[in-house]
Each structure stands twice: as structure tokens, then as C-alpha cells.
Amino acid sequence: MAEETAAEYHSKDFEWEELRLEVENDPSLRYHLTPFISSACSSDATTDEADAWRSFHRRHSAGKFFKERRYLLKEFPELIHSGDSIQVLEVGCGNGSTVLPILRAKQSTIVYACDCSEEVLKTTREIVATASGASLDNRLHTFVLDLSVYNFPDWLFCASCQRNSGSKHVSSSDSRDEKAGKLNAPYFLTEDQCCIGGVDFVTLIFTLSAIPFHRMSSVIEKCLCVLKPGQFLLFRDYGLYDMTMLRFLPEQRVGFCEYMRSDGTFSYFFSLDTARDLFTGAGFIELELEYCCITSVNRRSGKKMQRVWVHGKFQKPV
Ligand SMILES: C[S@@+](CC[C@H](N)C(=O)[O-])C[C@H]1O[C@@H](n2cnc3c(N)ncnc32)[C@H](O)[C@@H]1O
């Protein structure tokens, strides 16, 4: 699904404004821009999109979609340069494309990784266990979570430690969280430890676009709660007018800038304004937010492809 190489990081092969003019003046693409009247939102305890992702991972359990995101450390060098020992939470980790470079970056980094699919977490653990280099798998902790429905488990940052850290944004527990976290207190917590005290980084790499738009604010608020005050959320995802957006057919639209693939998985394309509203609206401070515009060429057809990604870095207020 997501697809970049190390050389393509942070490039600006074309101006996004030029692409915008081209797209907005093309009558054949007008249906992407018309307002969309949304249908009723579901608040069930399992979500269709999470089920669609679980089926996707079952069909692709060989992990052939795995491609290590080597460019990630160039985009987010703080994953190498900050502090002695950092704790990172990768949200919607898929088969570990983001987990692996982060683990490799520093011997002392601990990565917590969640996904709604148990199957894909197994693949991630296998990929990390067999990856070359120093032993990585003892620094990776995975857990299953449908983030559209449940809060992060208490053992990441319990409400009382959140309050003691001076956090303005404290996660509110409800009965559904029992299932998500408390029952599964992880083995690496000592008996006198209630939680790990929050994380230094949350990574949301091509995951937010996979979640229906009406659930995104709540997912971002949950991410804010598990961060230590002053720490960072690193964001990369599909940008408005990316080539893959323009390929969707009118009947695949399920919202404004939101589409459903034939397998039931969602894809959203972010403008900078929408990303800004979502993250600052949840309580984050914006540090970096920009389009990355990259032209790649299809090796077989020679056809040019204009890719647009959104890069963002946000901070939890102290
Ligand atoms: C495009 S993949 C991104 C994977 C990874 N972050 C990376 O860098 O390659 C999106 C992931 O989000 C997961 N996902 C989708 N909806 C989710 C939900 N409601 N809760 C948790 N994970 C979800 C999917 O299972 C999938 O693995």
C-alpha cells in the first residue's frame, strides 16, 4: 500500500499548488471535489474497517507487503538523536515497516506496537525476530487493539500517573477499556509498576487514513493521552490529490476525500488544513506540517506518477 524509497524522502519534485490547479480545472476529476452528504456513523464494539483490515492481513499473511521505511529516520531524525533511552508507540503497525527502522536506529529504544489484527502482529514479530543486526525482538512489545473502539491500555500511562505528570489531557476510562488493556497487564511491568509512564513518541504512519474520518479526532486524542508532556507525535500519510486518490471511482467515495477500496479498507487524503485542524483540535502544538511531492516513474509503462504525502510533527503541551 504505502510506497517510498530512501532516496525519495522529503523531496519536492513539483509544487503542490500547481497540481491543485491542474486537478481542480479538470472536469473529469470534478466528482472528487463535490460536497459529500455522509450517512449514519456506527459506534459498534467492532468496526467494519477493522474487520476489513483483519481480512486483508489474513490474505497477505506472507508479509509480502513488507517494505522497510528506511527514509523514516531522515524524516524524523529525533528517533536517533533524542535522549538515552526512548519509548516509541507505533500505532497501526501493519507488518512492521516502521517498527524495524526505529528498532535498528538505537540499541536502547523500546517499541510498543499495536494493530487491530492479531495475525499481522505475528508477522511483525517474525520479521523483527529474523531481521539482521543486533537482537531487536526483545525490545518490541506488541498488543492487539481496535483503536476506533477502545482506549490504549492503562499499562501505557494510567490515569493517575497522567494526572501526576501534570497532563491536561487525561484518558477517561470506560468499561470497554477493561477488555482492551487492564486484563492484559504485560510481563515486563514489575509488581510495583502501575504503567510504563507514557511514551516519548507516537508514530502514526499511514494509519490515520485507514480509519474513518469521523473517528479520527478521538484516535488522535487517545494518542495525545499516552504521550509524556512535551513529547512528540510523528505523522506521515496520504496527501490531497495524490495519484491514488484520483484513481478512485465516483462510487468508491464514502466521504469528502474519503474512499473505500473494493476490499472494504478505507483511505483518506489529507489537506494540510484538515491535518492541522485534527491535531491542534485534539490539543497538539504544530511543529512541522507540509506536503511532500514526489514524481516517480512506472518502470514498465514509463508513466509518471505524482505522489503526495503529508509530513507532520506535533508536540504535546507541557
Ligand atoms: C497502511 S497500514 C500502515 C502500517 C504501518 N504503520 C506502516 O508504516 O507500514 C495501516 C494499518 O492500520 C491498521 N488499522 C486499521 N484500522 C485500525 C484500527 N481501528 N485500530 C488499529 N489498527 C488499525 C491496519 O490493520 C494496518 O495494519
PDB file of C-alpha atoms and ligand atoms in Angstrom, residues 1-2 47 49-50 53-54 56-57 65 67 69 71-72 90-99 114-117 120 145-149 203-212 215 219 238 261, ligand 1:
ATOM      1  CA  MET A   1       0.000   0.000   0.000  1.00  0.00           C
ATOM      2  CA  ALA A   2       2.418   2.704   1.033  1.00  0.00           C
ATOM      3  CA  THR A  47     -15.782  -1.770  13.368  1.00  0.00           C
ATOM      4  CA  GLU A  49     -12.953  -1.158   8.727  1.00  0.00           C
ATOM      5  CA  ALA A  50     -11.005  -3.049  11.364  1.00  0.00           C
ATOM      6  CA  TRP A  53      -8.041  -4.864   7.696  1.00  0.00           C
ATOM      7  CA  ARG A  54      -8.024  -8.179   9.570  1.00  0.00           C
ATOM      8  CA  PHE A  56      -6.585  -8.032   4.369  1.00  0.00           C
ATOM      9  CA  HIS A  57      -3.804  -9.259   6.678  1.00  0.00           C
ATOM     10  CA  PHE A  65       3.680  -6.018   1.587  1.00  0.00           C
ATOM     11  CA  LYS A  67       8.970  -2.825   2.886  1.00  0.00           C
ATOM     12  CA  ARG A  69      10.699   2.520   5.625  1.00  0.00           C
ATOM     13  CA  TYR A  71      13.564   7.119   4.842  1.00  0.00           C
ATOM     14  CA  LEU A  72      11.758   7.406   8.182  1.00  0.00           C
ATOM     15  CA  GLU A  90       3.767   2.708  16.691  1.00  0.00           C
ATOM     16  CA  VAL A  91       0.012   2.823  16.095  1.00  0.00           C
ATOM     17  CA  GLY A  92      -1.384   0.507  13.410  1.00  0.00           C
ATOM     18  CA  CYS A  93       1.988  -1.129  12.861  1.00  0.00           C
ATOM     19  CA  GLY A  94       0.956  -3.447   9.997  1.00  0.00           C
ATOM     20  CA  ASN A  95       3.782  -5.864   9.271  1.00  0.00           C
ATOM     21  CA  GLY A  96       6.446  -3.723  10.866  1.00  0.00           C
ATOM     22  CA  SER A  97       7.674  -1.447   8.062  1.00  0.00           C
ATOM     23  CA  THR A  98       8.014   1.407  10.563  1.00  0.00           C
ATOM     24  CA  VAL A  99       8.870  -0.679  13.627  1.00  0.00           C
ATOM     25  CA  CYS A 114      -0.389  -2.198  18.182  1.00  0.00           C
ATOM     26  CA  ASP A 115      -2.731  -3.168  15.397  1.00  0.00           C
ATOM     27  CA  CYS A 116      -6.323  -4.376  15.163  1.00  0.00           C
ATOM     28  CA  SER A 117      -5.091  -7.588  13.525  1.00  0.00           C
ATOM     29  CA  VAL A 120      -0.287  -9.093  11.325  1.00  0.00           C
ATOM     30  CA  LEU A 145      -6.170  -3.029  19.771  1.00  0.00           C
ATOM     31  CA  ASP A 146      -9.025  -1.685  17.663  1.00  0.00           C
ATOM     32  CA  LEU A 147      -8.339   1.982  18.221  1.00  0.00           C
ATOM     33  CA  SER A 148     -11.640   3.063  16.711  1.00  0.00           C
ATOM     34  CA  VAL A 149     -13.373   1.462  19.669  1.00  0.00           C
ATOM     35  CA  THR A 203       4.159   7.276  15.280  1.00  0.00           C
ATOM     36  CA  LEU A 204       1.086   7.431  13.033  1.00  0.00           C
ATOM     37  CA  ILE A 205       2.480   6.332   9.680  1.00  0.00           C
ATOM     38  CA  PHE A 206      -0.185   5.652   7.016  1.00  0.00           C
ATOM     39  CA  THR A 207      -2.586   4.567   9.762  1.00  0.00           C
ATOM     40  CA  LEU A 208      -4.878   7.556  10.309  1.00  0.00           C
ATOM     41  CA  SER A 209      -6.010   7.423   6.654  1.00  0.00           C
ATOM     42  CA  ALA A 210      -7.128   3.839   7.278  1.00  0.00           C
ATOM     43  CA  ILE A 211      -9.595   4.953   9.947  1.00  0.00           C
ATOM     44  CA  PRO A 212     -12.962   6.525   9.015  1.00  0.00           C
ATOM     45  CA  ARG A 215     -13.328   8.563  14.253  1.00  0.00           C
ATOM     46  CA  VAL A 219      -7.994   8.395  17.829  1.00  0.00           C
ATOM     47  CA  TYR A 238      -1.584  10.306   2.057  1.00  0.00           C
ATOM     48  CA  ARG A 261     -11.316   0.107  -1.593  1.00  0.00           C
TER      49      ARG A 261
HETATM   50  C1  LIG B   1      -1.382   1.127   5.740  1.00  0.00           C
HETATM   51  S1  LIG B   1      -1.111   0.208   7.185  1.00  0.00           S
HETATM   52  C2  LIG B   1       0.235   1.101   7.923  1.00  0.00           C
HETATM   53  C3  LIG B   1       1.190   0.191   8.638  1.00  0.00           C
HETATM   54  C4  LIG B   1       2.425   0.809   9.286  1.00  0.00           C
HETATM   55  N1  LIG B   1       2.137   1.930  10.137  1.00  0.00           N
HETATM   56  C5  LIG B   1       3.490   1.166   8.296  1.00  0.00           C
HETATM   57  O1  LIG B   1       4.195   2.142   8.478  1.00  0.00           O
HETATM   58  O2  LIG B   1       3.620   0.433   7.291  1.00  0.00           O
HETATM   59  C6  LIG B   1      -2.467   0.658   8.263  1.00  0.00           C
HETATM   60  C7  LIG B   1      -2.571  -0.264   9.466  1.00  0.00           C
HETATM   61  O3  LIG B   1      -3.576   0.242  10.358  1.00  0.00           O
HETATM   62  C8  LIG B   1      -4.243  -0.858  10.928  1.00  0.00           C
HETATM   63  N2  LIG B   1      -5.579  -0.413  11.374  1.00  0.00           N
HETATM   64  C9  LIG B   1      -6.638  -0.055  10.610  1.00  0.00           C
HETATM   65  N3  LIG B   1      -7.690   0.278  11.388  1.00  0.00           N
HETATM   66  C10 LIG B   1      -7.283   0.120  12.673  1.00  0.00           C
HETATM   67  C11 LIG B   1      -7.913   0.281  13.934  1.00  0.00           C
HETATM   68  N4  LIG B   1      -9.184   0.674  14.008  1.00  0.00           N
HETATM   69  N5  LIG B   1      -7.210   0.025  15.066  1.00  0.00           N
HETATM   70  C12 LIG B   1      -5.913  -0.392  14.980  1.00  0.00           C
HETATM   71  N6  LIG B   1      -5.255  -0.569  13.821  1.00  0.00           N
HETATM   72  C13 LIG B   1      -5.930  -0.316  12.680  1.00  0.00           C
HETATM   73  C14 LIG B   1      -4.330  -1.880   9.804  1.00  0.00           C
HETATM   74  O4  LIG B   1      -4.520  -3.195  10.259  1.00  0.00           O
HETATM   75  C15 LIG B   1      -2.986  -1.677   9.109  1.00  0.00           C
HETATM   76  O5  LIG B   1      -2.030  -2.596   9.565  1.00  0.00           O
END
